[in-house]
Short mmCIF file of C-alpha atoms in Angstrom, two decimals:
data_model
loop_
_atom_site.label_atom_id
_atom_site.label_comp_id
_atom_site.label_asym_id
_atom_site.label_seq_id
_atom_site.Cartn_x
_atom_site.Cartn_y
_atom_site.Cartn_z
CA MET A 1 176.80 52.69 64.23
CA VAL A 2 175.78 50.42 66.80
CA GLY A 3 174.08 53.19 68.80
CA LEU A 4 172.40 54.22 65.51
CA ASP A 5 171.10 50.69 64.77
CA TYR A 6 169.81 50.54 68.24
CA ALA A 7 167.87 53.85 68.04
CA ARG A 8 166.46 52.77 64.68
CA ALA A 9 165.40 49.48 65.91
CA ALA A 10 163.83 51.19 68.92
CA ASP A 11 161.94 53.48 66.51
CA GLU A 12 160.84 50.51 64.43
CA ALA A 13 159.47 48.56 67.52
CA PRO A 14 155.73 48.24 67.55
CA LYS A 15 154.06 50.91 69.60
CA PRO A 16 151.50 49.85 72.20
CA LEU A 17 147.88 50.22 71.00
CA SER A 18 145.74 52.72 72.84
CA GLY A 19 142.72 51.48 74.75
CA ALA A 20 140.54 52.96 71.98
CA ALA A 21 142.24 50.98 69.33
CA LEU A 22 142.38 47.93 71.25
CA TYR A 23 138.55 48.43 71.75
CA GLN A 24 137.85 48.70 68.03
CA GLN A 25 140.10 45.81 67.24
CA HIS A 26 138.69 43.23 69.94
CA CYS A 27 135.50 44.63 71.52
CA ALA A 28 133.51 46.80 68.94
CA SER A 29 132.11 43.88 66.94
CA CYS A 30 129.96 42.75 70.00
CA HIS A 31 129.64 45.88 72.16
CA GLY A 32 129.17 48.42 69.42
CA ALA A 33 131.48 50.93 68.12
CA GLU A 34 130.38 53.58 70.45
CA ARG A 35 130.15 51.16 73.40
CA THR A 36 126.41 51.37 73.44
CA GLY A 37 126.03 47.51 73.19
CA GLY A 38 125.16 44.97 70.55
CA MET A 39 125.28 41.22 70.97
CA GLY A 40 127.16 42.17 74.23
CA PRO A 41 126.06 44.74 76.68
CA ALA A 42 126.94 48.37 76.75
CA LEU A 43 130.47 49.35 78.11
CA LEU A 44 129.77 52.83 79.39
CA PRO A 45 130.82 54.04 82.73
CA GLU A 46 127.04 54.39 83.72
CA SER A 47 126.51 50.79 82.71
CA LEU A 48 129.55 49.55 84.71
CA GLU A 49 128.72 51.07 87.88
CA ARG A 50 128.35 47.70 89.73
CA LEU A 51 131.24 46.19 88.16
CA ARG A 52 134.35 46.91 90.12
CA LYS A 53 137.53 47.73 88.08
CA PRO A 54 139.68 44.59 89.35
CA GLU A 55 136.50 42.37 88.29
CA ALA A 56 136.61 43.88 84.84
CA LEU A 57 140.37 43.12 84.61
CA ALA A 58 139.64 39.57 85.33
CA VAL A 59 136.78 39.41 82.97
CA ILE A 60 138.98 40.75 80.04
CA ARG A 61 141.76 38.22 81.03
CA SER A 62 139.52 35.26 81.65
CA GLY A 63 136.33 35.93 79.87
CA ARG A 64 132.82 35.15 81.39
CA ALA A 65 131.63 31.67 81.89
CA ALA A 66 128.41 30.61 80.18
CA THR A 67 128.57 33.70 78.00
CA GLN A 68 129.94 34.50 74.58
CA MET A 69 132.63 36.79 76.28
CA PRO A 70 135.95 35.27 75.35
CA ALA A 71 139.31 35.34 77.29
CA PHE A 72 141.84 37.86 76.02
CA GLY A 73 144.75 36.89 78.60
CA ALA A 74 146.69 34.94 76.00
CA GLN A 75 146.43 37.77 73.36
CA LEU A 76 146.94 40.97 75.25
CA SER A 77 149.73 41.97 77.55
CA GLU A 78 148.77 43.12 81.14
CA ALA A 79 149.47 46.80 79.94
CA GLU A 80 147.08 46.26 77.26
CA ILE A 81 144.36 44.74 79.32
CA GLN A 82 144.82 47.66 81.62
CA ALA A 83 144.50 50.17 78.91
CA LEU A 84 141.42 48.40 77.60
CA GLN A 85 139.86 48.67 81.05
CA ALA A 86 140.71 52.10 81.47
CA PHE A 87 139.00 53.01 78.18
CA VAL A 88 135.71 51.34 78.84
CA TYR A 89 135.34 53.25 82.15
CA ALA A 90 136.20 56.59 80.58
CA PRO A 91 133.24 58.68 79.25
CA GLN A 92 132.20 58.11 75.67
CA LEU A 93 132.56 61.38 73.62
CA PRO A 94 130.56 62.67 71.94
CA VAL A 95 127.72 61.36 74.07
CA PRO A 96 125.86 58.53 72.38
CA ARG A 97 122.38 59.25 71.27
CA TRP A 98 119.13 57.04 71.43
CA SER A 99 116.24 58.42 69.67
CA ASP A 100 112.57 57.41 69.42
CA ALA A 101 113.49 55.76 66.08
CA ASP A 102 116.19 53.75 67.84
CA ILE A 103 113.72 52.51 70.51
CA GLN A 104 111.29 51.54 67.71
CA ALA A 105 113.92 49.63 65.82
CA SER A 106 115.03 47.75 68.80
CA HIS A 107 111.64 46.37 69.52
CA SER A 108 110.79 42.70 69.25
CA PHE A 109 107.59 40.59 69.76
CA GLU A 110 106.50 37.22 69.71
CA PRO A 111 103.30 37.25 67.59
CA ASP A 112 102.09 33.80 68.81
CA SER A 113 102.12 34.74 72.38
CA ALA A 114 98.38 35.78 72.49
CA ARG A 115 97.72 32.02 71.82
CA TRP A 116 99.68 30.54 74.64
CA PRO A 117 97.78 28.79 77.37
CA ALA A 118 96.37 31.18 80.14
CA ARG A 119 97.41 29.00 83.03
CA PRO A 120 100.73 27.96 84.49
CA GLN A 121 102.47 25.16 82.57
CA TRP A 122 103.94 23.77 85.77
CA SER A 123 102.94 22.43 89.23
CA ALA A 124 103.33 25.13 92.00
CA ASP A 125 101.45 27.97 93.62
CA PRO A 126 101.85 30.93 91.03
CA MET A 127 101.40 33.22 93.78
CA ASN A 128 104.11 32.00 95.90
CA LEU A 129 106.68 31.97 93.11
CA PHE A 130 110.04 33.70 93.56
CA VAL A 131 111.68 35.31 90.89
CA VAL A 132 115.41 35.32 91.55
CA VAL A 133 117.83 37.44 89.76
CA GLU A 134 121.43 35.91 89.53
CA GLY A 135 123.88 38.61 88.87
CA GLY A 136 126.99 36.46 88.67
CA ASP A 137 126.15 34.78 85.39
CA HIS A 138 123.08 36.87 84.39
CA HIS A 139 120.38 34.39 84.70
CA VAL A 140 116.96 34.25 86.33
CA SER A 141 115.62 31.41 88.47
CA LEU A 142 112.09 30.79 89.15
CA VAL A 143 111.72 29.12 92.78
CA ASP A 144 108.66 27.29 94.16
CA GLY A 145 108.04 29.07 97.49
CA ASP A 146 106.40 25.98 99.15
CA ARG A 147 108.99 23.33 98.28
CA PHE A 148 111.80 25.63 97.92
CA GLU A 149 112.90 24.02 94.54
CA VAL A 150 114.07 25.65 91.30
CA LEU A 151 111.27 25.19 88.69
CA HIS A 152 113.02 26.90 85.86
CA ARG A 153 116.20 28.91 84.89
CA PHE A 154 116.91 31.07 81.84
CA ALA A 155 119.41 33.66 80.77
CA SER A 156 118.77 37.47 81.27
CA ARG A 157 120.18 40.66 79.87
CA PHE A 158 123.35 42.00 81.51
CA ALA A 159 123.07 43.54 84.88
CA LEU A 160 119.31 43.54 85.69
CA HIS A 161 118.55 46.51 88.04
CA GLY A 162 115.81 48.00 89.93
CA GLY A 163 113.70 45.12 90.61
CA PRO A 164 111.42 43.17 88.25
CA LYS A 165 107.79 44.35 88.05
CA PHE A 166 104.67 42.24 87.66
CA THR A 167 101.33 42.51 86.02
CA PRO A 168 98.21 42.45 88.34
CA ASP A 169 97.60 38.78 87.58
CA GLY A 170 101.09 37.78 88.30
CA ARG A 171 101.53 36.23 84.72
CA TYR A 172 103.96 38.61 83.22
CA VAL A 173 107.11 40.08 84.60
CA PHE A 174 109.21 42.87 83.25
CA PHE A 175 112.86 43.06 83.81
CA GLY A 176 115.05 46.22 83.38
CA SER A 177 118.77 46.17 82.58
CA ARG A 178 121.47 48.69 83.28
CA ASP A 179 122.03 49.23 79.58
CA GLY A 180 118.35 50.12 78.89
CA TRP A 181 116.77 46.75 77.88
CA ILE A 182 113.13 46.02 79.06
CA SER A 183 112.25 42.33 78.79
CA LYS A 184 108.71 41.02 79.18
CA TYR A 185 108.57 37.32 80.44
CA ASP A 186 105.48 35.06 80.48
CA LEU A 187 105.99 33.14 84.00
CA TRP A 188 103.15 30.75 83.08
CA ASN A 189 104.58 29.59 79.78
CA LEU A 190 108.21 30.22 80.59
CA LYS A 191 108.77 32.25 77.41
CA LEU A 192 109.89 35.62 76.39
CA VAL A 193 107.19 37.79 74.96
CA ALA A 194 108.83 41.08 74.01
CA GLU A 195 111.85 43.26 74.33
CA VAL A 196 112.86 46.83 73.65
CA ARG A 197 115.74 48.96 74.50
CA ALA A 198 114.37 52.21 76.22
CA GLY A 199 117.62 53.95 76.60
CA LEU A 200 121.56 53.47 77.03
CA ASN A 201 121.68 53.56 80.75
CA MET A 202 118.37 52.93 82.69
CA ARG A 203 117.54 52.98 86.28
CA ASN A 204 114.42 51.17 86.68
CA VAL A 205 110.85 50.23 85.23
CA ALA A 206 107.32 50.49 86.65
CA VAL A 207 104.18 48.82 85.54
CA SER A 208 100.73 50.41 85.88
CA ALA A 209 98.30 48.92 88.27
CA ASP A 210 96.18 47.77 85.40
CA GLY A 211 98.97 46.16 83.52
CA ARG A 212 98.60 48.21 80.37
CA TRP A 213 101.52 50.66 80.64
CA VAL A 214 105.24 50.36 81.39
CA MET A 215 107.47 53.42 82.03
CA ALA A 216 111.27 53.61 82.13
CA ALA A 217 113.56 55.99 84.02
CA ASN A 218 116.78 56.78 82.04
CA TYR A 219 120.17 58.29 82.91
CA LEU A 220 121.15 58.38 79.34
CA PRO A 221 119.43 59.90 77.55
CA ARG A 222 117.85 61.97 80.02
CA ASN A 223 114.21 61.19 79.85
CA ALA A 224 111.36 58.83 80.80
CA VAL A 225 109.72 56.57 78.34
CA LEU A 226 106.16 55.31 78.16
CA PHE A 227 105.36 51.82 76.55
CA ASP A 228 102.27 49.84 76.07
CA ALA A 229 102.13 46.29 77.74
CA ASP A 230 103.71 44.79 74.57
CA LEU A 231 106.51 47.28 74.88
CA GLN A 232 105.42 49.38 71.85
CA LEU A 233 106.80 53.00 72.28
CA VAL A 234 103.90 55.41 73.12
CA ARG A 235 105.96 58.50 73.93
CA SER A 236 109.14 59.76 75.52
CA TYR A 237 109.39 62.73 78.05
CA PRO A 238 112.48 64.75 77.99
CA ALA A 239 113.60 65.36 81.60
CA GLN A 240 113.64 69.15 81.34
CA SER A 241 112.58 72.11 83.41
CA ARG A 242 109.33 73.88 82.07
CA ASP A 243 111.38 76.45 80.31
CA GLY A 244 113.71 73.74 78.73
CA ALA A 245 116.71 75.56 80.08
CA GLN A 246 117.84 72.71 82.39
CA SER A 247 117.85 68.87 81.97
CA SER A 248 118.05 66.00 84.58
CA ARG A 249 118.85 62.46 84.80
CA VAL A 250 115.70 60.35 85.84
CA SER A 251 116.63 58.53 88.99
CA ALA A 252 113.40 56.51 89.69
CA VAL A 253 109.78 55.81 88.68
CA TYR A 254 107.15 54.04 90.59
CA ASP A 255 103.55 53.02 90.09
CA ALA A 256 101.01 55.12 92.53
CA THR A 257 98.34 52.43 92.19
CA PRO A 258 95.43 54.33 93.94
CA ARG A 259 96.14 57.36 91.96
CA ARG A 260 96.45 55.58 88.64
CA SER A 261 99.72 57.40 87.65
CA PHE A 262 103.36 57.12 87.61
CA VAL A 263 105.50 59.31 89.95
CA VAL A 264 108.96 60.31 88.68
CA ALA A 265 112.01 61.50 90.51
CA LEU A 266 114.50 63.76 88.84
CA LYS A 267 118.02 63.63 90.07
CA ASP A 268 119.19 67.05 88.94
CA LEU A 269 116.22 69.11 88.91
CA PRO A 270 114.14 70.25 92.08
CA GLU A 271 110.85 68.79 90.64
CA LEU A 272 108.73 65.63 91.21
CA TRP A 273 106.61 64.61 88.27
CA GLU A 274 103.29 62.84 88.30
CA ILE A 275 102.12 61.31 84.97
CA SER A 276 98.51 59.83 85.00
CA TYR A 277 97.35 56.99 82.97
CA ASP A 278 93.64 57.58 83.99
CA PRO A 279 91.66 58.86 80.85
CA LYS A 280 89.60 60.83 83.48
CA ALA A 281 92.47 62.68 85.04
CA GLU A 282 91.88 66.26 85.99
CA PRO A 283 93.50 69.02 83.67
CA ILE A 284 96.92 70.29 84.57
CA HIS A 285 97.07 74.01 85.22
CA GLU A 286 100.48 75.63 85.11
CA GLY A 287 101.39 79.27 85.44
CA TYR A 288 98.99 82.20 86.44
CA VAL A 289 95.42 82.34 85.43
CA HIS A 290 95.45 86.00 85.23
CA ASP A 291 98.47 86.28 82.99
CA TYR A 292 97.51 88.63 80.27
CA LYS A 293 99.04 86.19 77.75
CA MET A 294 96.66 83.45 78.83
CA GLY A 295 98.98 80.86 77.14
CA GLU A 296 100.32 79.77 80.56
CA ALA A 297 96.75 79.57 81.88
CA LEU A 298 95.33 77.21 79.39
CA PRO A 299 95.07 73.67 80.94
CA THR A 300 96.94 70.68 79.56
CA PRO A 301 94.95 67.39 79.54
CA GLY A 302 95.77 65.47 82.54
CA TYR A 303 96.13 62.10 80.73
CA GLN A 304 99.62 60.91 80.10
CA ASN A 305 101.24 64.49 80.45
CA ILE A 306 103.31 65.84 83.21
CA ARG A 307 101.94 67.30 86.43
CA ARG A 308 104.92 69.03 88.09
CA THR A 309 105.51 69.62 91.76
CA LEU A 310 108.29 72.23 92.22
CA LEU A 311 110.65 71.57 95.17
CA GLU A 312 113.52 73.22 97.06
CA GLU A 313 115.95 70.28 96.12
CA PRO A 314 115.90 67.22 93.89
CA LEU A 315 114.90 63.76 95.35
CA ASP A 316 116.94 60.89 94.52
CA ASP A 317 114.60 58.14 95.73
CA PHE A 318 111.12 57.95 97.69
CA PHE A 319 108.68 56.01 99.43
CA PHE A 320 104.86 56.36 99.46
CA ASP A 321 102.57 56.30 102.50
CA ASP A 322 99.59 54.09 102.59
CA SER A 323 97.26 56.56 100.96
CA TYR A 324 99.72 57.37 98.16
CA ALA A 325 98.90 61.06 98.69
CA HIS A 326 102.32 61.52 100.31
CA VAL A 327 105.95 60.93 98.97
CA LEU A 328 108.54 60.68 101.37
CA GLY A 329 111.84 61.41 99.67
CA SER A 330 115.52 61.73 100.15
CA ALA A 331 117.87 64.22 98.72
CA ARG A 332 121.66 64.50 98.41
CA PRO A 333 123.70 65.16 101.44
CA ARG A 334 123.95 68.80 102.35
CA GLU A 335 127.09 70.71 103.33
CA GLY A 336 127.22 70.79 106.96
CA GLY A 337 124.81 67.85 107.33
CA GLY A 338 121.15 68.26 108.43
CA SER A 339 118.02 66.54 107.28
CA LEU A 340 117.92 64.81 103.87
CA GLY A 341 114.09 63.82 103.89
CA GLN A 342 111.14 65.77 102.89
CA VAL A 343 107.52 64.95 102.74
CA VAL A 344 105.56 65.97 99.45
CA ASN A 345 101.93 66.11 99.10
CA LEU A 346 100.85 65.16 95.66
CA ASP A 347 97.37 66.61 95.76
CA VAL A 348 98.50 70.12 96.83
CA ARG A 349 101.71 69.66 94.91
CA LYS A 350 104.27 71.06 97.47
CA LYS A 351 106.47 70.07 100.34
CA ILE A 352 104.73 70.00 103.55
CA ALA A 353 107.28 68.76 106.17
CA GLU A 354 110.79 67.74 106.44
CA LEU A 355 111.87 64.20 107.52
CA PRO A 356 114.34 64.28 110.48
CA ILE A 357 116.51 61.42 109.00
CA PRO A 358 120.26 62.01 109.03
CA GLY A 359 122.75 60.12 107.22
CA LEU A 360 121.93 58.83 103.74
CA PRO A 361 118.38 57.14 104.12
CA HIS A 362 117.36 54.56 101.58
CA LEU A 363 113.72 55.25 101.61
CA GLY A 364 113.12 53.15 98.41
CA SER A 365 113.84 50.13 100.51
CA GLY A 366 111.65 51.23 103.44
CA ILE A 367 108.75 49.33 105.06
CA SER A 368 105.62 50.29 106.84
CA PHE A 369 103.86 48.65 109.81
CA THR A 370 101.50 49.63 112.70
CA ARG A 371 102.80 49.97 116.37
CA GLU A 372 100.53 51.11 119.10
CA GLY A 373 97.89 52.24 116.84
CA ARG A 374 100.30 54.38 114.67
CA ARG A 375 101.61 53.58 111.35
CA LEU A 376 105.30 53.85 111.04
CA LEU A 377 107.92 53.84 108.47
CA ALA A 378 111.44 52.15 108.93
CA SER A 379 114.21 52.89 106.52
CA PRO A 380 117.62 51.62 106.17
CA ASN A 381 120.67 54.11 105.86
CA LEU A 382 123.39 53.81 103.15
CA LYS A 383 125.82 55.89 105.38
CA ASP A 384 125.15 54.99 108.91
CA GLY A 385 124.48 51.87 110.93
CA ARG A 386 120.94 52.87 111.90
CA ILE A 387 117.41 52.25 111.03
CA SER A 388 115.09 55.46 111.18
CA VAL A 389 111.70 54.88 112.39
CA VAL A 390 109.24 57.73 111.52
CA ASP A 391 105.54 58.25 112.59
CA LEU A 392 103.56 58.59 109.11
CA LYS A 393 101.11 61.20 110.50
CA SER A 394 103.37 63.54 112.44
CA TRP A 395 106.40 63.01 110.37
CA GLN A 396 108.43 62.87 113.63
CA LEU A 397 111.24 60.50 114.31
CA VAL A 398 110.15 57.93 116.68
CA ARG A 399 113.44 55.98 117.24
CA GLU A 400 116.77 55.13 115.57
CA ILE A 401 117.66 51.45 116.00
CA VAL A 402 121.38 50.86 115.82
CA THR A 403 122.70 48.17 113.63
CA PRO A 404 126.31 46.70 112.89
CA GLY A 405 126.67 48.99 109.81
CA PRO A 406 125.02 50.89 107.07
CA GLY A 407 122.65 48.77 104.84
CA PHE A 408 120.83 48.70 101.68
CA PHE A 409 117.67 46.39 102.05
CA MET A 410 114.98 45.92 104.62
CA ARG A 411 112.09 43.55 104.56
CA SER A 412 109.09 42.29 106.67
CA HIS A 413 105.63 40.91 106.26
CA ALA A 414 102.11 41.82 107.84
CA GLN A 415 102.13 38.32 109.39
CA SER A 416 105.58 38.52 111.02
CA PRO A 417 106.50 40.42 114.17
CA TYR A 418 110.01 40.97 112.67
CA ALA A 419 111.76 43.11 110.19
CA TRP A 420 115.21 41.91 108.75
CA THR A 421 117.79 44.26 107.52
CA ASP A 422 121.37 43.82 106.21
CA SER A 423 124.60 45.76 106.70
CA MET A 424 125.99 45.03 103.39
CA MET A 425 127.53 48.45 102.92
CA SER A 426 129.96 47.83 105.80
CA PRO A 427 133.23 45.97 105.06
CA ALA A 428 133.04 44.64 108.63
CA ALA A 429 129.52 43.76 108.91
CA LYS A 430 128.29 42.80 105.35
CA ASP A 431 128.05 39.30 106.66
CA THR A 432 125.32 40.05 109.17
CA LEU A 433 121.52 40.12 108.95
CA SER A 434 119.82 41.96 111.95
CA ILE A 435 116.30 40.93 113.00
CA ILE A 436 114.34 43.69 114.49
CA ASP A 437 111.13 43.22 116.76
CA LYS A 438 108.60 45.78 115.34
CA GLN A 439 106.88 46.38 118.71
CA ARG A 440 109.86 46.85 120.71
CA LEU A 441 111.96 48.58 118.11
CA GLU A 442 115.07 46.98 118.86
CA VAL A 443 117.49 44.15 117.46
CA VAL A 444 116.56 40.77 118.95
CA ALA A 445 118.65 38.37 116.87
CA GLN A 446 121.19 38.01 114.01
CA VAL A 447 122.28 35.57 111.44
CA ARG A 448 125.59 35.57 109.70
CA GLU A 449 127.73 34.10 106.99
CA PRO A 450 131.30 34.99 108.23
CA GLY A 451 133.41 36.79 105.64
CA LYS A 452 130.59 36.75 103.00
CA THR A 453 127.95 39.10 101.99
CA LEU A 454 124.65 38.26 103.22
CA ALA A 455 121.66 40.61 101.96
CA HIS A 456 118.42 41.20 100.52
CA VAL A 457 115.54 39.03 102.12
CA GLU A 458 112.17 38.32 100.99
CA PHE A 459 109.16 36.62 102.73
CA THR A 460 106.96 33.91 101.38
CA LYS A 461 103.39 34.73 100.63
CA ASP A 462 102.30 33.58 104.15
CA GLY A 463 105.18 35.32 105.97
CA ARG A 464 106.20 32.03 107.29
CA TYR A 465 109.72 31.75 105.84
CA VAL A 466 112.47 34.06 104.86
CA LEU A 467 114.78 33.83 101.90
CA ALA A 468 118.02 35.57 101.90
CA SER A 469 120.90 36.09 99.43
CA LEU A 470 124.50 34.92 100.00
CA TRP A 471 125.69 37.57 97.59
CA GLU A 472 128.82 35.74 96.13
CA MET A 473 129.67 34.32 92.89
CA ASP A 474 129.54 30.76 94.45
CA GLY A 475 126.56 32.11 96.43
CA ALA A 476 123.18 30.59 97.42
CA LEU A 477 119.56 31.32 98.53
CA ILE A 478 119.35 30.54 102.07
CA VAL A 479 115.82 29.75 103.50
CA TYR A 480 115.09 30.57 107.21
CA ASP A 481 112.29 29.93 109.49
CA ALA A 482 110.88 33.42 109.99
CA ARG A 483 109.88 32.57 113.68
CA THR A 484 112.99 30.68 115.01
CA PHE A 485 115.54 32.18 112.51
CA LYS A 486 117.01 28.74 111.81
CA GLU A 487 118.29 27.80 108.40
CA LEU A 488 116.28 25.18 106.68
CA LYS A 489 117.76 24.94 103.28
CA ARG A 490 120.13 26.50 100.80
CA LEU A 491 120.08 26.44 97.02
CA PRO A 492 123.46 27.21 95.16
CA MET A 493 123.17 30.12 92.94
CA SER A 494 125.53 32.69 91.26
CA LYS A 495 125.38 35.91 93.12
CA PRO A 496 121.65 36.25 93.74
CA VAL A 497 121.32 39.93 93.86
CA GLY A 498 117.64 39.95 94.55
CA LYS A 499 114.43 37.76 94.88
CA TYR A 500 110.81 38.75 94.50
CA ASN A 501 107.68 37.01 95.70
CA VAL A 502 104.92 37.37 93.13
CA TRP A 503 102.12 37.87 95.70
CA ASN A 504 103.90 40.28 98.00
CA LYS A 505 104.62 42.41 94.92
CA ILE A 506 101.25 42.42 93.25
CA SER A 507 99.35 42.79 96.65
CA ARG A 508 101.62 45.60 97.86
CA GLU A 509 102.59 43.83 100.80
CA GLU A 510 103.45 46.43 103.48
CA GLY A 511 106.76 44.61 104.26
CA THR A 512 108.16 44.77 100.78
CA SER A 513 109.26 47.63 98.39
CA HIS A 514 106.89 48.43 95.58
#
């Protein structure tokens, strides 16, 4: 009988809840029943790429400061916390949908914004303003680039990504978040103007040269989405092959200012798209003119339609040359190695050369400059400790500059003889910034924060100073003299993942990414 009672008691003991049940009980009210977000951010694997699993466990246990995320350490056992973490990192099935109707329903707009003052409501040079994204507690700080003081700080959406984009006058900035939100913010009046959710997992946004259009690149759903300047939906573009048989994630979109168009990279299709916002754009001809059906020969209007360039392999990221006629793109690693880069001419719509860049180049963070009368591209590498320098006329490799480890970001300025690059992808060298002489093409100095992550620099408008990120939760913005490399000041910040100088961005300064 004792054994029977013990077995009955064991059967009646409460069974531990599954991750799915725990999620519905504790998380769904804020993060959505399908994990697509609500008051809290989306909790999909695609949205959590930058949140390491141990960090996610810590957030579940202890909550997140300065947010509405509570601590569950006292309510849940360690096994339940781990089950919940495993659940949010697992794919959501069926795959969540996000339609044009959902986009339109998510839109919000401040109707009084048209009457706000058309001048900065603060005392500083608006062209030397830095917009600093603090990933640690999801805030944005606005920093005066002359006095190096914080002018204002405000909360942002979760996990901003891809770099903010500015209107040509520098007044408005558009932020994109991993979970698909685009926020339009008035820097002069320090107020939010509009928001919309373009998708469920977004890579980046681009703003047209005239400030009238905004485009989003989505992984989920697989599309690119066009908005007007107030974030009203204009149209969406399913990322599909011409016959509709294949689909792709959209890995990046950038504005090609002189061409008055957006250029779109597709991660899973060997195509590059150009979508013109010029009402006078040339018609798009696809197919064969002498096809007896004629249907393929009829032109499509060039304005806001897709002009396809067919490639041998997909491009993940890319860099424009000075003319914007050429895209220098990187592809996925090939079996057996080999070059990953290719040069695509947007006018003739075909690949014209390969780039002799091994490893895993991060061309989207490349810079250009002049040396001995030649325009050069310098690109960091996500896999190897090297900077690849390429001639932008011959497309030949000029030199590889050895660095302490693979890096993500590289920056310079036309008024500086130096380029700065990090090695943040290396556990051993993530604490080091290497300073490269652009004429000698060699590392001439380094600055370090031992044991910490030091990354992502940006120059002031005049190129006189460099701001770097101490990429830690208790991090800082560190100001260096761009000539002597000496530290001048540091501003405490919560994991400042990026900083962006208004003038350098809107003027397309050669030493910064666009």
